[in-house]
XYZ file of C-alpha atoms in Angstrom:
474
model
C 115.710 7.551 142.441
C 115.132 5.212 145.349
C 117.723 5.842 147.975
C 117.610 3.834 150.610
C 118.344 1.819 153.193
C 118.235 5.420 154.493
C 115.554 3.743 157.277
C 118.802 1.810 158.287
C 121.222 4.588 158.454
C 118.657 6.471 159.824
C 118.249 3.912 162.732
C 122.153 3.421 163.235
C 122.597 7.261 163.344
C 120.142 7.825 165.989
C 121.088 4.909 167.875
C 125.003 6.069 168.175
C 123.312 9.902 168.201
C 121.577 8.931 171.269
C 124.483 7.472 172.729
C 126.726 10.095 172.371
C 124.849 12.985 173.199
C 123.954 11.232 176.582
C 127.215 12.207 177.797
C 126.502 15.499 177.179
C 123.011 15.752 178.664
C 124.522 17.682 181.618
C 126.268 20.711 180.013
C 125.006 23.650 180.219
C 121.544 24.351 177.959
C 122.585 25.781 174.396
C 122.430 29.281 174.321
C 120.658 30.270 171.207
C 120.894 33.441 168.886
C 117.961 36.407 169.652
C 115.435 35.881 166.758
C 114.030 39.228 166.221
C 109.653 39.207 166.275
C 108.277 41.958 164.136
C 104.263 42.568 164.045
C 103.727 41.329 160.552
C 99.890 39.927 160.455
C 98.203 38.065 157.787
C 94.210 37.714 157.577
C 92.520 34.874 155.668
C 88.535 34.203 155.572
C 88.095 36.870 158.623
C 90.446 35.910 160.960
C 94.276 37.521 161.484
C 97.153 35.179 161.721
C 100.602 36.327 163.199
C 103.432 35.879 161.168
C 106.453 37.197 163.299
C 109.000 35.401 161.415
C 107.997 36.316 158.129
C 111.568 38.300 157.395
C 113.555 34.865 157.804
C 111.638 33.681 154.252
C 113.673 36.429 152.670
C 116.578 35.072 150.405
C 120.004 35.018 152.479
C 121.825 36.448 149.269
C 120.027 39.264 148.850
C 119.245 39.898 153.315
C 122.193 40.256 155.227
C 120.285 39.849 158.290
C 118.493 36.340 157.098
C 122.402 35.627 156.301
C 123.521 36.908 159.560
C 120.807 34.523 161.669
C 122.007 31.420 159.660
C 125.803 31.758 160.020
C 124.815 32.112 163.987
C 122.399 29.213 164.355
C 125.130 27.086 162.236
C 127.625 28.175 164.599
C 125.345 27.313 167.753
C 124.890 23.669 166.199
C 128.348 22.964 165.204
C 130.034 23.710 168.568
C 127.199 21.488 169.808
C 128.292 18.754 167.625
C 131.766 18.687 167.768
C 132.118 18.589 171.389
C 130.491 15.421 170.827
C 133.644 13.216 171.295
C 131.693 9.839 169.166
C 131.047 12.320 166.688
C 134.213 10.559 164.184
C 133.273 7.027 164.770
C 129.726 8.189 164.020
C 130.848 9.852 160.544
C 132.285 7.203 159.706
C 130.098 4.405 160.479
C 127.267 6.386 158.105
C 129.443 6.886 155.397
C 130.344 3.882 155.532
C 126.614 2.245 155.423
C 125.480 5.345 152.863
C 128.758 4.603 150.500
C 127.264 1.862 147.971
C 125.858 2.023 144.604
C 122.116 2.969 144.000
C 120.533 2.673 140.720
C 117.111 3.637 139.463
C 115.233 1.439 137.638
C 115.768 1.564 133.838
C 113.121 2.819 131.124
C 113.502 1.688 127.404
C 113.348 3.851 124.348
C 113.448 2.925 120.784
C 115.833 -0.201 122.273
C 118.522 1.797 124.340
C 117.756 1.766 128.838
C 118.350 4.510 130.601
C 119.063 5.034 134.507
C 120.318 6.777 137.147
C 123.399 5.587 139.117
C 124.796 7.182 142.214
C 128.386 5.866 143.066
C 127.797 5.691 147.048
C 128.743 9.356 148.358
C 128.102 11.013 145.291
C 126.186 14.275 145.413
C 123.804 13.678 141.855
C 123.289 10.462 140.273
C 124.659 10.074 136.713
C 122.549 9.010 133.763
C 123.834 6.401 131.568
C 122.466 4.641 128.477
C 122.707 0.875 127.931
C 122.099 -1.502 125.048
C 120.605 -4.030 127.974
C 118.289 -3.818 130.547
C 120.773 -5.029 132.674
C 124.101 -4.206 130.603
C 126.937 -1.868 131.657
C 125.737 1.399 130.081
C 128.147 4.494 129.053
C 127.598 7.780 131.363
C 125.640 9.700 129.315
C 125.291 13.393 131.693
C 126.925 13.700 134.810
C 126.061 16.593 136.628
C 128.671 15.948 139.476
C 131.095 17.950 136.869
C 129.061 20.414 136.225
C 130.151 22.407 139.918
C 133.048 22.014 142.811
C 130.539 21.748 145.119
C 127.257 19.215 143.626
C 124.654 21.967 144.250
C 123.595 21.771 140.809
C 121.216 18.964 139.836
C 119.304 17.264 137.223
C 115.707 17.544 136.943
C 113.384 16.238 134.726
C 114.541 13.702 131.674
C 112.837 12.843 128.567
C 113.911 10.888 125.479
C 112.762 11.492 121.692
C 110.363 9.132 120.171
C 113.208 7.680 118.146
C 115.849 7.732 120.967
C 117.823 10.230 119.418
C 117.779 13.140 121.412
C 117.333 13.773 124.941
C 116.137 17.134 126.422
C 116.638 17.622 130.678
C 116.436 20.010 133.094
C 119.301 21.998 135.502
C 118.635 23.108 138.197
C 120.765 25.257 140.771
C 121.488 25.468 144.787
C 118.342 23.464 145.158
C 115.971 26.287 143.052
C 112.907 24.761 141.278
C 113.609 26.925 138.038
C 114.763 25.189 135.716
C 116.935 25.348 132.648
C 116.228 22.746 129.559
C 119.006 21.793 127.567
C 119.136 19.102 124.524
C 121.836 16.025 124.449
C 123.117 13.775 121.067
C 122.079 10.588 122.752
C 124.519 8.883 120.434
C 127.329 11.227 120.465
C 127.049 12.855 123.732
C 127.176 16.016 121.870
C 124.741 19.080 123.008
C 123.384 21.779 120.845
C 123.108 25.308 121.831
C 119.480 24.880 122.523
C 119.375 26.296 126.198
C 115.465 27.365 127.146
C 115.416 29.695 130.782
C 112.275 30.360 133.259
C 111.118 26.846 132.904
C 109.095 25.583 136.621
C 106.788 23.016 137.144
C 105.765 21.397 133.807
C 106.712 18.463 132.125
C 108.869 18.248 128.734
C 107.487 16.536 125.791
C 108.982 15.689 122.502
C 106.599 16.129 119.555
C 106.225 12.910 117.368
C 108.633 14.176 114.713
C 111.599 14.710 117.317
C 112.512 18.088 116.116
C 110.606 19.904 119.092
C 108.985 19.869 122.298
C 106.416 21.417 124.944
C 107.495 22.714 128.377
C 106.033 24.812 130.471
C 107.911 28.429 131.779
C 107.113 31.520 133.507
C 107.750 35.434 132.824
C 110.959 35.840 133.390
C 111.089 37.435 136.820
C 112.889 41.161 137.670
C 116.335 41.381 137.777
C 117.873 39.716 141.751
C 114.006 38.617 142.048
C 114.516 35.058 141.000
C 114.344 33.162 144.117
C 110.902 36.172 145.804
C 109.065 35.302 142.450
C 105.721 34.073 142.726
C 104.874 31.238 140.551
C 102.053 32.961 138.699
C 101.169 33.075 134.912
C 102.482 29.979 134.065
C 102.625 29.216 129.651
C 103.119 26.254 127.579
C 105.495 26.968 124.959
C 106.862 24.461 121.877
C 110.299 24.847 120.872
C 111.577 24.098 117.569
C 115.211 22.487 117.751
C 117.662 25.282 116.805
C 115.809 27.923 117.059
C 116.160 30.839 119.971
C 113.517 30.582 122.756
C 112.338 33.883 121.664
C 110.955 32.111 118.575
C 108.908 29.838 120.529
C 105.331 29.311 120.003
C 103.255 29.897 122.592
C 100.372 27.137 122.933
C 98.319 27.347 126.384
C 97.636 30.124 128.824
C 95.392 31.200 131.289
C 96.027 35.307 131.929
C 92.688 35.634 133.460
C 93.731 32.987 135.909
C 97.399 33.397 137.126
C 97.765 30.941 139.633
C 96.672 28.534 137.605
C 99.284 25.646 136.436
C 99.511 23.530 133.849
C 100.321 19.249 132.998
C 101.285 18.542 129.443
C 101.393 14.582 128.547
C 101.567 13.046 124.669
C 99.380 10.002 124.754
C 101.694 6.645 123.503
C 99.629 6.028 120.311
C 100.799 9.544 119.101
C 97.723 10.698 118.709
C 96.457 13.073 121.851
C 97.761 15.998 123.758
C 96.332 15.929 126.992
C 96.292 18.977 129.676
C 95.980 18.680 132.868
C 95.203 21.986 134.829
C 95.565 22.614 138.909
C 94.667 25.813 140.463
C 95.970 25.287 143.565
C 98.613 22.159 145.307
C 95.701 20.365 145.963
C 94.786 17.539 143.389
C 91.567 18.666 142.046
C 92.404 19.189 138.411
C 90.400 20.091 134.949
C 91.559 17.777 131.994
C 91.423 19.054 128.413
C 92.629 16.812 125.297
C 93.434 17.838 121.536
C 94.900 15.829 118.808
C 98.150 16.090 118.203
C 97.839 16.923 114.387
C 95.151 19.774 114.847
C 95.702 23.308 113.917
C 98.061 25.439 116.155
C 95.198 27.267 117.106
C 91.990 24.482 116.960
C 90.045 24.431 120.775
C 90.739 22.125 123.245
C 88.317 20.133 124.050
C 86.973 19.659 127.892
C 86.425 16.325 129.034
C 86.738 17.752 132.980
C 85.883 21.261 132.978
C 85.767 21.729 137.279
C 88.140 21.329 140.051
C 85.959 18.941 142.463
C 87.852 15.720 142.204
C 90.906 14.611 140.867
C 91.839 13.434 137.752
C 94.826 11.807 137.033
C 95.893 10.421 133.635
C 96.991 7.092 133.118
C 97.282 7.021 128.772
C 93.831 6.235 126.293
C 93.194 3.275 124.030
C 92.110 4.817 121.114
C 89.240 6.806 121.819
C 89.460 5.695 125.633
C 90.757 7.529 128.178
C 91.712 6.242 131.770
C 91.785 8.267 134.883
C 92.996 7.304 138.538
C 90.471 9.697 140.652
C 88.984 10.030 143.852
C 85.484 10.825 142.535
C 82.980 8.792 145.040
C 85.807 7.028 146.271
C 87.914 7.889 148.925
C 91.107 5.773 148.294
C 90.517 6.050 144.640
C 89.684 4.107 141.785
C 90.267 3.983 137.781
C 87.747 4.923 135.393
C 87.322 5.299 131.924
C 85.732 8.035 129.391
C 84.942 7.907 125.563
C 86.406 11.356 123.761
C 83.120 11.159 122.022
C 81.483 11.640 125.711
C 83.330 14.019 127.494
C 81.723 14.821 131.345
C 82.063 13.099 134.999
C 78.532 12.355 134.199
C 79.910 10.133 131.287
C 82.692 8.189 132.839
C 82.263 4.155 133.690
C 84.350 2.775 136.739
C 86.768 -0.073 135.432
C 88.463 -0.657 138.959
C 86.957 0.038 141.767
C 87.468 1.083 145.343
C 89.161 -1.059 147.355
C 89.864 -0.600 151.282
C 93.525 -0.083 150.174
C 94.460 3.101 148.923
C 95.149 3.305 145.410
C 98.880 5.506 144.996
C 99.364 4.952 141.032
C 98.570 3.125 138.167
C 100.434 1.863 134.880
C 99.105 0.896 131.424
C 101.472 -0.994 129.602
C 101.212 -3.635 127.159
C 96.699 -3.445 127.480
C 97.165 -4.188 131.087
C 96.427 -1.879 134.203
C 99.218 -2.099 136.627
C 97.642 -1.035 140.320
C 99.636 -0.247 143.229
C 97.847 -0.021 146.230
C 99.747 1.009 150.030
C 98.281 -1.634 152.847
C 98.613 -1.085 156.031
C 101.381 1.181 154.963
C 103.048 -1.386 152.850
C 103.308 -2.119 148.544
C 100.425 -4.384 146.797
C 100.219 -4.496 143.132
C 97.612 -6.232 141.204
C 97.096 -6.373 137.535
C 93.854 -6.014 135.546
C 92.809 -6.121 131.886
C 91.727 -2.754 130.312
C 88.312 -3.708 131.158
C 88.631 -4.318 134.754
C 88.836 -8.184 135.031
C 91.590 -9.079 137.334
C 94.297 -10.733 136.509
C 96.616 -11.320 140.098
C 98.690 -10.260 142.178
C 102.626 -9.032 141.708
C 104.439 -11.074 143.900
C 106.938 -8.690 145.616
C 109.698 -9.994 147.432
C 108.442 -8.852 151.460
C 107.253 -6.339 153.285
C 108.415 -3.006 152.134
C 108.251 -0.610 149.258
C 107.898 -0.903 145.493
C 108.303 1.783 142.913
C 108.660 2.139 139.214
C 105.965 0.367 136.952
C 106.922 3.152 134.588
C 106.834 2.294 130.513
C 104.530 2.725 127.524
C 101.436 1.471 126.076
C 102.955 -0.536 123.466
C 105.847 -2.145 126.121
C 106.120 -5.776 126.853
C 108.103 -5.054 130.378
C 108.325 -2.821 133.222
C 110.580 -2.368 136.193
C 110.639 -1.513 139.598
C 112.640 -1.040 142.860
C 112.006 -2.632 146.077
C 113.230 -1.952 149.216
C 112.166 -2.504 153.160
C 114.414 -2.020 156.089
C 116.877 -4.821 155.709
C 116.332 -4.568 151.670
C 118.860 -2.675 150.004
C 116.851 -1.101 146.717
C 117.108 -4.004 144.222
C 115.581 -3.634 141.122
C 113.126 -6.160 139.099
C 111.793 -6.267 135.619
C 108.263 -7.667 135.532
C 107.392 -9.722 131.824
C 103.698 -8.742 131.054
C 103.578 -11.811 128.327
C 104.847 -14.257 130.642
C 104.302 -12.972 133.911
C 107.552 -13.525 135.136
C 109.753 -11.218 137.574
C 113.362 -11.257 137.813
C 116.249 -9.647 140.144
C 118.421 -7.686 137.849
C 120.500 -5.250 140.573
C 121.286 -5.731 144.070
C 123.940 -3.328 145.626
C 126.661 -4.391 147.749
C 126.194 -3.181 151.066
C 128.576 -2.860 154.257
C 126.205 -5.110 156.795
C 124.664 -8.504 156.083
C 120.900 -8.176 156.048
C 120.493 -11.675 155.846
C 121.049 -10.760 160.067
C 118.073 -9.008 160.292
C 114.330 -9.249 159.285
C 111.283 -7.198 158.920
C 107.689 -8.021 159.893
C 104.407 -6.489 159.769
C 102.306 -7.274 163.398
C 99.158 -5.329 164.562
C 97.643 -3.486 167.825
C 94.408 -2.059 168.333
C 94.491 1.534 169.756
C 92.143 2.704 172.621
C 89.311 3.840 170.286
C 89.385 0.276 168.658
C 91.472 1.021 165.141
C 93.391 -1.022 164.036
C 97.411 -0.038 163.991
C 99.629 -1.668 161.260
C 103.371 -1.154 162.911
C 106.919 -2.603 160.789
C 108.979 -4.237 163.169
C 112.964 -4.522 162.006
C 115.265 -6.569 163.942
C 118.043 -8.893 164.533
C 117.494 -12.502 163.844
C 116.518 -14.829 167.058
């Protein structure tokens, strides 16, 4: 969820920072805890890298020394801070400017919208579920209730086919394992379901709505939760009501531990598609099976290497559409026949452009594009065979996110936002091309004071420098 204008509480709060800790620029320096150096050396590709402060990666809960070095830094920074004597009006003028509502934009299921809402000061947005695009919805999870203190968060979401049931993931004190549980969209009402060891994968509901795919790990040694390496990653399929330990296992790569995996359903129902990293960069293989095959039929390869990226967009029929960087730089979108599996095989449908290409939508047979220029949001639309169709009007200079929804959709939404822009959302009609404002929060300023422009300077080497300039009005 978009949350922002953090650029403008951002400003304010080093502005007043600034201010205030001027008057302290002549005490004394800060006198800083001893960090202890030990000789710990690391050597990669032939050459040894020092790694003195290797220890302080240790988890505080389990390293009373790593514990010991925190409580003293915090101490160090909070004298610092308090003897700031702005530091109240400061507080308050950010809370102030942070405390107003922010709401994702909404995603349709079988008829009922979801989104996220935070409050203003919350610490986790709540998910509701609305008969409306832009109706009130009911709160659906609310994960501010689920501690005292807000450290434990929602993760991934995803619906059922029919909108039934809604499986999502906990996480806690800011851990990426994660813990899937099931919700009664209609009811509110959650069964026992409750699958552990779950990291970096994505959740999806078989056709039938009974089950779903997620990926998990081996569950790590006991008070080795937070020092376990992400290796050996599986993708399971859980059958509602059942105990994990009944779960079927589906992919795996033992012979290749670091590898990790990218489960997606394809919106006709018909494909499972896998996408495979072995490391954080993007390079990825791409395997595809149908979704009725046998549990254990072969996947078929239609990328089978890790020298460019491949990222799926969703297939029409037997066509599959990629956003990759092969030959091009800032990316393009091609397309490749199941029948023809193979980089060799696949045929560009939108090409390079100077701009770089950051994702891509299809919804309702039409390619949604959004491009980043000159570090601001473009969006252009395209037919499935690359014929161009316009540009998305978007309200200024700034940001746009969203363009989320399914093949078969006749809308999408999005947020914008820029400096003076509080995030409003839009909904975008693919039939009649039409956008509309459906949120706009209430903020504490008036940004009709200020405005943001885009201007230009050339550096000493001749490049051209794109720079966002925010200010009062006249």
């Amino acid at each position: 969820m978009t949350r922002l204008p953090f650029q403008i509480a951002a400003m304010c709060v080093a502005t007043l920072l600034t201010a205030a800790i001027a008057h302290s620029a002549e005490d004394a320096p800060l006198s800083y805890p001893e960090t202890r150096r030990d000789d710990q050396v690391d050597e990669y590709h032939g050459v040894k890298v020092a790694d003195p402060y290797r220890w302080l990666e240790d988890d505080p809960r389990n390293s009373p020394e790593v514990a010991d070095w925190i409580a003293a830094e915090n101490k160090v920074t909070r004298a610092y801070l308090d003897a700031i004597p702005e530091l109240p009006q400061i507080r308050e003028r950010l809370a102030r400017l942070w405390n107003y509502e922010r709401y994702s934009a909404p995603w349709q299921v079988a008829g009922r919208y979801f989104y996220q809402k935070n409050d203003g000061l919350q610490n986790q947005a709540v998910l509701y579920v609305a008969d409306g695009f832009a109706a009130d919805g009911r709160v659906l999870i609310d994960p501010n209730k689920w501690s005292e203190d807000g450290t434990i968060a929602m993760g991934q979401i995803q619906v059922s086919e029919d909108g039934r049931l809604l499986a999502y993931a906990r996480q806690e004190a800011g851990s990426d394992w994660s813990t899937i549980r099931v919700v009664e969209v209609e009811s509110g009402r959650e069964p026992p379901d409750e699958l552990k060891w779950a990291r970096h994968g994505n959740i999806v509901w078989n056709v039938e709505g009974d089950g779903f795919f997620y990926a998990r790990y081996p569950e790590p040694p006991e008070g080795e939760q937070f020092q376990a390496l992400s290796l050996n990653q599986m993708i399971y399929f859980h059958r509602l009501g059942e105990p994990q330990t009944k779960d079927r296992l589906v992919f795996r790569q033992p012979d290749n531990p670091t590898w990790s995996f990218w489960l997606s359903r394809t919106d006709d129902n018909q494909y499972l598609v896998l996408t495979i990293s072995r490391s954080t960069d993007p390079q990825n293989q791409v395997l595809v099976r149908r979704v009725d095959a046998a549990k254990d039929a072969p996947w078929t390869t239609l990328i089978g290497d890790f020298e460019n990226e491949f990222g799926f967009i969703g297939n029409l029929g037997t066509r599959m559409f990629f956003q990759t960087d092969l030959d091009a730089s800032t990316k393009r979108v091609v397309a490749m026949d199941l029948e023809r599996p193979g980089r060799e095989n696949v045929e560009e449908v939108v090409g390079a452009v100077r701009d770089t290409l950051s994702g891509v939508s299809l919804i309702d047979g039409k390619l949604i594009l959004q491009y980043l220029k000159d570090v601001t949001a473009r969006v252009e639309l395209f037919t499935s065979e690359g014929d161009p169709l316009g540009e998305l009007a978007l309200p200024g200079v700034g940001t746009a996110d969203g363009f989320g929804g399914k093949q078969f959709d006749k809308e999408t939404f999005y947020t914008f936002t820029s400096y003076t822009t509080p995030p409003s959302i839009y909904r975008f009609d693919l039939t009649t091309a039409k956008t509309e404002r459906i949120r706009t929060p209430k903020i504490a300023f008036d940004p009709e004071l200020y405005e943001t422009k885009q201007v230009f300077t050339t550096s000493k080497d001749g490049t051209r420098v794109p720079m966002i300039i925010a200010h009062r009005r006249g």
